[in-house]
């Protein structure tokens, strides 16, 4: 009888383990495999999309692809974005250090502001990481709070190029009416000692960013400045006329400015 | 006796399953976790490196990072590279279709050849995917065999832009003495009906690629051509003077030409 009981217990343990394997675990394993394969497809597709966006290969886009919403969120909130920002800061510094200075104070570094020196990630966390259509008045409210944090690796580069002897020009698509709040925000975030802060005048409000920024760089060159480096998260910060000797493209998979 | 045997069998099956779990599986799971974490670190680091390379943020480089050898191999031999090449072909076609033609035969598309129309992947498979220092004489031997396959999505784009009415100019860093073998290779790979094939003359041999290609584009513009699109795997194909209306950067994580 005791043996019979032991057998019963063992059989029941063994068969329930077996049942779990065949009825519960096995299908969930298959589901997991399918899920992993689907995840890998989305990851591949969205990495390709992100590369195409960053290399300026895409047609102008207004929102990120719906299927890449989680991908973009995970990238900007995770290690990927942080690591990319650190890398571009280091590479820009390597170049900045290699430039031979004339010492006449005409060597400059141009920085864009949004997503280059200051991060609007707190805003985009509340607005789908680029999944929502850009809302000018909502974004203006955020800008006017003046609380955008520094992008730490960019602050490091900023201080390093000033220490190397570059003049720093800030060239932003923000409007002139936001000058004060922008200055306050920059200072609170740790930026100081820039030589020029150039914002859009009312008549420049509707110019394409590439044209507006090119014209401003043209003026710098006319004034005898040598644009050695230019850091921006948009190709419209970097391309056009009077391009910098070297351009540094910071990652930004959340929005596109033509 | 029969019951005793059954118990024995069940106990031995059950305990061996248990032993496998606790003694074999558990430590190998920990090892796997460590391995996965290390793999993820390398993957993150090498993805950041690849982005920095593709966005032209890196200082000139001669070989890929040693720690990214497997990563680059897996990328170019796997789905990643193929998917990226398909995407840039599609995006270029979308732009090409959107251009309004004047019909005077002056709208052109410029293509680079190596890693843009023709793939040297068979060569790089034998040479560490960019891990070895570039060997001019070895690579020349490969070019002279004239067997580089077409990059299929680029062949598709090539045919589509010709069908749309663009003239196609091929602008390559290959030397004039390789004209015949290059023509043969292109034709065998499916390319035909180009309008110009521009190779480096002996006196241009030591010019930087950016300068050489800019001068050639300057000439096109002087002759009245409108460079609507430019496809290349190197930024030296795309940047400089007389830049194209839109540039399309094909992925190439294996080598860098300044």
XYZ file of C-alpha atoms in Angstrom:
516
model
C 0.000 0.000 0.000
C 2.840 2.400 0.877
C 4.572 1.563 -2.362
C 1.353 2.031 -4.220
C 1.002 5.511 -2.684
C 4.568 6.470 -3.599
C 3.954 5.355 -7.149
C 0.759 7.367 -7.226
C 2.507 10.463 -5.938
C 5.421 10.065 -8.343
C 3.194 9.369 -11.286
C 1.062 12.392 -10.485
C 4.111 14.661 -10.015
C 5.740 13.335 -13.138
C 2.620 13.491 -15.262
C 1.721 16.966 -14.076
C 5.258 18.090 -14.915
C 4.853 16.428 -18.267
C 1.417 17.984 -18.735
C 2.800 21.407 -17.958
C 5.465 20.808 -20.573
C 3.169 19.644 -23.301
C 0.034 21.659 -22.664
C 1.182 24.846 -20.971
C 4.876 25.350 -21.680
C 5.102 24.071 -25.206
C 2.526 26.361 -26.821
C 3.769 29.356 -24.806
C 7.279 28.562 -26.072
C 5.970 28.607 -29.633
C 4.145 31.855 -28.908
C 7.371 33.267 -27.465
C 9.288 32.187 -30.545
C 6.744 33.885 -32.785
C 6.832 36.971 -30.591
C 10.632 37.045 -30.659
C 10.650 36.681 -34.450
C 8.066 39.464 -34.794
C 10.047 41.652 -32.361
C 13.196 41.037 -34.408
C 11.388 42.046 -37.606
C 10.141 45.278 -36.022
C 13.589 45.952 -34.602
C 15.209 45.428 -38.011
C 12.609 47.558 -39.781
C 12.851 50.386 -37.241
C 16.658 50.331 -37.135
C 16.642 50.668 -40.921
C 14.133 53.512 -40.614
C 16.269 55.235 -37.966
C 19.423 54.913 -40.088
C 17.619 56.260 -43.142
C 16.323 59.177 -41.064
C 19.720 59.945 -39.534
C 21.487 59.733 -42.915
C 18.941 62.159 -44.394
C 17.707 59.571 -46.877
C 14.012 59.937 -46.058
C 11.439 62.171 -47.654
C 10.387 64.915 -45.214
C 8.397 63.254 -42.406
C 5.985 64.650 -39.855
C 5.677 61.800 -37.361
C 7.616 58.659 -36.573
C 6.191 55.400 -38.019
C 3.435 54.021 -35.779
C 5.054 50.582 -35.657
C 8.300 52.162 -34.356
C 6.706 53.984 -31.407
C 8.057 51.533 -28.799
C 11.386 51.272 -30.610
C 11.944 55.046 -30.550
C 10.821 55.251 -26.915
C 13.200 52.468 -25.890
C 16.043 54.075 -27.843
C 15.728 57.601 -26.443
C 14.942 56.450 -22.879
C 17.600 53.717 -22.895
C 21.340 53.408 -23.363
C 21.323 53.803 -27.154
C 20.619 57.534 -27.365
C 22.900 58.329 -24.408
C 25.765 56.349 -25.925
C 25.291 57.997 -29.328
C 25.321 61.475 -27.768
C 28.492 60.696 -25.826
C 30.194 59.406 -28.955
C 29.462 62.476 -31.091
C 30.667 64.733 -28.266
C 33.964 62.828 -28.055
C 34.456 62.760 -31.836
C 33.757 66.486 -32.106
C 36.302 67.161 -29.367
C 38.929 65.043 -31.150
C 38.430 67.161 -34.263
C 38.276 70.450 -32.324
C 41.626 69.625 -30.703
C 43.220 68.885 -34.074
C 42.506 72.311 -35.618
C 45.546 74.582 -35.835
C 44.654 77.967 -34.463
C 45.729 81.266 -35.933
C 45.000 83.004 -32.641
C 43.066 85.874 -34.240
C 39.812 84.936 -32.489
C 38.075 84.101 -35.755
C 37.760 80.335 -35.269
C 34.211 79.517 -34.273
C 32.039 76.572 -33.349
C 28.339 76.748 -34.165
C 25.819 74.976 -31.945
C 22.150 74.459 -32.553
C 20.087 74.577 -29.335
C 17.091 72.182 -29.278
C 18.124 68.506 -29.087
C 21.734 69.700 -29.393
C 22.501 71.716 -26.241
C 19.108 71.491 -24.542
C 16.928 68.401 -24.376
C 13.189 68.585 -24.958
C 12.823 64.947 -23.992
C 10.560 65.833 -21.015
C 8.171 67.389 -23.555
C 8.373 64.442 -25.940
C 7.807 61.950 -23.120
C 4.389 63.587 -22.752
C 3.808 63.698 -26.518
C 4.467 60.189 -27.786
C 8.167 60.567 -28.678
C 7.353 61.976 -32.111
C 4.238 59.903 -32.726
C 1.981 62.975 -32.361
C 1.931 65.713 -34.970
C 4.042 68.675 -33.880
C 1.917 71.202 -32.004
C 3.488 74.678 -32.182
C 1.451 76.234 -29.390
C 1.944 73.291 -27.007
C 5.671 73.281 -27.715
C 5.867 77.068 -27.248
C 4.344 76.648 -23.783
C 7.063 74.126 -22.944
C 9.815 76.424 -24.285
C 8.427 79.334 -22.255
C 8.786 77.341 -19.043
C 12.547 77.497 -19.661
C 13.287 74.232 -17.906
C 14.825 72.098 -20.675
C 17.796 70.210 -19.206
C 21.272 70.226 -20.748
C 22.355 67.342 -22.924
C 25.281 66.465 -20.674
C 27.784 65.302 -23.338
C 27.034 68.473 -25.348
C 27.655 70.662 -22.297
C 30.995 68.884 -21.938
C 31.878 69.577 -25.583
C 30.680 73.177 -25.251
C 33.009 73.822 -22.325
C 35.883 72.017 -24.007
C 35.721 74.019 -27.257
C 35.595 77.284 -25.282
C 38.618 76.103 -23.279
C 40.397 75.340 -26.571
C 39.868 78.951 -27.649
C 36.918 78.755 -30.038
C 34.270 81.409 -30.098
C 30.849 79.833 -29.709
C 27.881 80.961 -31.811
C 24.436 79.608 -31.001
C 22.198 79.416 -34.069
C 18.648 78.342 -33.315
C 15.300 78.125 -35.060
C 13.677 79.532 -31.910
C 12.073 82.929 -32.401
C 13.474 86.254 -31.224
C 10.563 86.644 -28.782
C 11.936 83.636 -26.907
C 15.361 85.216 -26.411
C 15.027 85.917 -22.701
C 13.593 82.572 -21.703
C 16.196 80.844 -23.884
C 19.058 82.751 -22.247
C 17.694 81.910 -18.800
C 17.221 78.270 -19.720
C 20.738 77.997 -21.168
C 22.323 79.590 -18.105
C 20.329 77.445 -15.687
C 21.407 74.382 -17.656
C 25.079 75.355 -17.299
C 25.843 77.124 -20.580
C 27.609 80.473 -20.533
C 30.144 82.607 -22.385
C 28.695 82.235 -25.879
C 29.673 85.007 -28.290
C 26.461 85.247 -30.271
C 22.957 83.918 -29.847
C 21.092 84.117 -33.141
C 17.310 83.598 -33.183
C 14.751 83.958 -35.961
C 13.447 87.462 -36.514
C 9.711 87.782 -37.291
C 10.437 88.177 -41.033
C 12.506 84.972 -40.981
C 9.700 83.018 -39.340
C 8.599 81.206 -42.474
C 11.955 80.554 -44.088
C 13.036 76.918 -44.392
C 15.544 76.139 -41.655
C 18.259 75.169 -44.168
C 17.999 78.582 -45.871
C 17.720 80.595 -42.653
C 20.738 78.890 -41.110
C 22.759 79.073 -44.347
C 22.175 82.837 -44.557
C 23.299 83.271 -40.973
C 26.440 81.234 -41.657
C 27.047 83.275 -44.842
C 27.089 86.401 -42.645
C 29.580 84.819 -40.253
C 31.895 83.972 -43.131
C 31.524 87.496 -44.564
C 32.562 88.863 -41.170
C 35.757 86.839 -41.471
C 34.908 83.972 -39.166
C 36.112 80.470 -39.931
C 33.366 77.966 -39.082
C 35.456 75.036 -37.871
C 32.725 72.908 -36.333
C 28.947 72.788 -36.376
C 26.901 70.594 -34.043
C 23.246 69.956 -34.790
C 20.599 67.249 -34.588
C 19.015 68.198 -37.934
C 20.635 68.137 -41.366
C 19.036 71.570 -41.852
C 21.460 72.742 -39.136
C 24.401 71.482 -41.160
C 23.713 71.538 -44.920
C 23.444 74.465 -47.318
C 25.915 77.284 -47.961
C 28.941 78.289 -45.866
C 29.070 74.797 -44.422
C 31.353 74.109 -41.520
C 34.772 72.514 -41.979
C 33.346 69.521 -40.093
C 29.730 68.912 -39.194
C 28.598 66.764 -36.282
C 25.163 65.193 -36.516
C 23.573 64.398 -33.177
C 20.964 61.658 -33.125
C 17.310 62.651 -33.132
C 14.781 60.034 -34.182
C 11.773 62.035 -32.877
C 11.280 64.830 -35.388
C 12.443 66.257 -38.690
C 12.880 69.926 -39.628
C 13.386 70.596 -43.359
C 8.316 -6.663 -7.958
C 6.755 -5.071 -11.015
C 5.614 -2.067 -8.902
C 9.101 -1.795 -7.389
C 10.605 -1.626 -10.843
C 8.180 1.058 -11.969
C 9.037 3.116 -8.886
C 12.725 2.689 -9.594
C 12.331 3.803 -13.191
C 10.186 6.788 -12.227
C 12.530 7.848 -9.428
C 15.545 7.616 -11.688
C 13.835 9.550 -14.490
C 12.561 12.178 -12.113
C 15.817 12.619 -10.210
C 17.930 12.755 -13.343
C 15.613 15.469 -14.697
C 16.033 17.274 -11.401
C 19.824 16.870 -11.463
C 20.008 18.274 -14.942
C 18.088 21.298 -13.746
C 20.162 22.063 -10.684
C 23.630 20.980 -11.691
C 23.810 21.424 -15.424
C 21.216 23.978 -16.430
C 21.510 26.505 -13.650
C 25.201 27.480 -13.971
C 24.959 27.443 -17.768
C 21.992 29.818 -17.452
C 24.155 32.215 -15.422
C 26.927 31.908 -17.985
C 24.395 32.577 -20.716
C 23.127 35.634 -18.871
C 26.656 37.004 -18.583
C 27.307 36.205 -22.217
C 24.068 37.892 -23.277
C 24.900 40.996 -21.233
C 28.399 41.148 -22.778
C 26.926 40.596 -26.242
C 24.443 43.424 -25.633
C 27.266 45.766 -24.583
C 29.243 44.964 -27.747
C 26.105 45.337 -29.834
C 25.349 48.749 -28.304
C 28.940 49.939 -28.695
C 29.192 48.754 -32.299
C 25.778 50.144 -33.279
C 26.900 53.509 -31.896
C 30.155 53.195 -33.840
C 28.263 52.293 -37.041
C 25.888 55.243 -36.643
C 28.776 57.613 -35.984
C 30.539 56.257 -39.082
C 27.455 56.524 -41.288
C 26.674 60.052 -40.070
C 30.258 61.123 -40.865
C 30.966 61.936 -37.231
C 34.163 59.892 -36.957
C 37.729 60.975 -37.518
C 39.104 59.347 -40.692
C 39.491 55.640 -39.990
C 41.530 52.941 -41.692
C 40.037 49.752 -40.256
C 36.889 48.823 -38.382
C 37.240 48.457 -34.571
C 38.567 44.990 -33.664
C 35.750 44.419 -31.185
C 33.182 45.064 -33.942
C 34.564 42.487 -36.399
C 31.733 39.985 -35.789
C 29.148 42.750 -35.609
C 30.127 44.142 -39.034
C 30.278 40.650 -40.517
C 26.815 39.790 -39.180
C 25.431 43.096 -40.429
C 26.738 42.908 -44.002
C 26.069 39.163 -44.363
C 22.657 39.351 -42.696
C 19.350 41.108 -43.187
C 20.476 44.499 -41.836
C 22.615 45.592 -44.785
C 20.160 44.199 -47.353
C 17.227 45.994 -45.690
C 19.152 49.272 -45.498
C 20.105 49.052 -49.190
C 16.495 48.388 -50.178
C 15.270 51.327 -48.142
C 17.680 53.863 -49.651
C 16.787 52.637 -53.146
C 13.071 53.132 -52.428
C 13.553 56.549 -50.838
C 15.701 57.724 -53.748
C 13.020 56.576 -56.186
C 10.318 58.455 -54.247
C 12.382 61.626 -54.569
C 13.317 60.954 -58.217
C 9.619 60.594 -59.071
C 8.773 63.887 -57.368
C 11.142 66.048 -59.461
C 9.398 68.151 -62.088
C 11.154 67.723 -65.383
C 11.860 70.475 -67.842
C 12.363 67.917 -70.608
C 15.591 69.467 -71.904
C 17.659 66.372 -71.023
C 19.706 68.242 -68.439
C 18.389 66.489 -65.320
C 20.955 63.969 -64.146
C 21.476 61.389 -61.453
C 25.045 60.689 -60.323
C 26.009 57.226 -59.114
C 29.218 56.152 -57.477
C 30.253 52.604 -58.462
C 31.954 50.602 -55.659
C 29.547 49.653 -52.835
C 26.907 51.720 -54.652
C 26.206 49.962 -57.964
C 28.695 47.091 -57.659
C 29.366 45.094 -54.514
C 32.891 44.193 -53.460
C 31.545 42.049 -50.655
C 33.130 38.880 -52.145
C 36.506 40.633 -51.768
C 35.777 41.811 -48.233
C 34.574 38.349 -47.179
C 38.147 37.226 -47.884
C 39.651 40.282 -46.172
C 38.023 40.501 -42.755
C 35.125 42.841 -43.635
C 37.277 45.917 -43.153
C 39.384 44.573 -40.294
C 42.483 44.371 -42.531
C 44.290 47.491 -43.726
C 43.286 48.327 -47.301
C 45.690 46.684 -49.748
C 45.674 48.581 -53.063
C 47.392 45.888 -55.127
C 45.190 43.086 -53.764
C 42.073 45.146 -54.392
C 43.271 46.048 -57.913
C 43.574 42.333 -58.678
C 39.973 41.859 -57.577
C 38.765 44.824 -59.668
C 40.632 43.476 -62.698
C 38.712 40.200 -62.493
C 35.599 42.256 -63.299
C 33.221 39.981 -61.449
C 31.728 42.277 -58.796
C 27.984 41.565 -58.557
C 25.307 44.257 -58.767
C 23.778 45.627 -55.608
C 20.271 44.557 -56.574
C 18.284 47.463 -55.049
C 20.700 49.913 -56.709
C 20.228 48.236 -60.087
C 16.497 48.646 -59.582
C 16.905 52.368 -58.802
C 19.292 52.761 -61.736
C 16.746 51.368 -64.167
C 13.916 53.358 -62.603
C 15.682 56.746 -62.859
C 16.561 56.056 -66.512
C 12.923 55.132 -67.145
C 11.888 58.410 -65.492
C 14.037 60.306 -68.012
C 17.161 61.152 -66.031
C 20.570 61.010 -67.627
C 22.871 58.841 -65.562
C 26.482 59.847 -64.858
C 28.799 57.370 -63.168
C 31.492 59.076 -61.099
C 34.016 56.679 -59.602
C 37.343 56.813 -57.805
C 38.509 53.925 -59.977
C 41.383 54.806 -62.278
C 41.142 55.413 -66.017
C 43.257 52.305 -66.690
C 40.384 50.243 -65.266
C 37.852 51.666 -67.714
C 37.488 48.575 -69.871
C 37.175 46.069 -67.060
C 34.759 48.397 -65.265
C 32.560 48.721 -68.367
C 32.564 44.942 -68.800
C 31.775 44.386 -65.133
C 28.927 46.918 -65.161
C 27.370 45.420 -68.283
C 27.684 41.859 -66.982
C 26.021 42.981 -63.743
C 23.074 44.418 -65.687
C 23.931 48.133 -65.943
C 23.654 49.862 -69.319
C 22.714 53.149 -70.983
C 24.740 55.465 -68.781
C 25.572 58.812 -70.350
C 29.018 59.351 -68.856
C 31.503 57.173 -67.030
C 34.054 59.353 -65.272
C 37.213 57.733 -63.863
C 40.322 59.253 -62.282
C 42.987 60.363 -64.743
C 46.624 59.678 -63.742
C 47.105 63.314 -62.613
C 43.999 63.037 -60.393
C 45.304 59.902 -58.714
C 46.367 61.589 -55.495
C 43.552 64.064 -55.071
C 41.250 63.576 -52.098
C 38.020 61.951 -53.257
C 35.877 64.867 -52.016
C 37.893 67.335 -54.136
C 38.101 65.097 -57.215
C 34.360 64.405 -57.181
C 33.470 68.042 -56.429
C 35.527 69.210 -59.440
C 33.779 66.708 -61.669
C 30.379 67.869 -60.418
C 31.455 71.511 -60.936
C 32.081 70.634 -64.598
C 28.637 69.031 -64.925
C 26.993 72.159 -63.518
C 29.070 74.372 -65.841
C 27.815 72.291 -68.767
C 24.281 73.139 -67.690
C 23.302 69.902 -66.011
C 21.061 69.897 -62.953
C 22.312 67.291 -60.486
C 19.020 66.119 -59.017
C 20.206 63.040 -57.164
C 23.518 61.563 -56.083
C 23.875 58.042 -54.710
C 27.040 57.032 -52.901
C 28.273 54.962 -49.979
C 30.889 57.547 -48.908
C 30.309 61.113 -47.780
C 33.188 62.010 -50.114
C 30.811 60.996 -52.937
C 28.235 63.487 -51.709
C 29.824 66.474 -49.937
C 31.839 69.389 -51.339
C 30.909 71.804 -54.111
C 28.081 71.507 -56.651
C 26.243 69.187 -54.312
C 23.216 67.358 -55.580
C 19.681 68.577 -54.862
C 19.291 65.416 -52.749
C 22.027 63.024 -51.709
C 21.437 59.395 -50.837
C 23.924 57.752 -48.523
C 24.173 53.978 -48.903
C 25.391 52.040 -45.894
C 29.021 50.940 -45.821
C 30.487 49.989 -42.459
C 33.597 48.350 -43.975
C 35.772 51.221 -45.165
C 36.154 55.001 -45.242
C 37.434 57.159 -48.112
C 38.198 60.782 -47.166
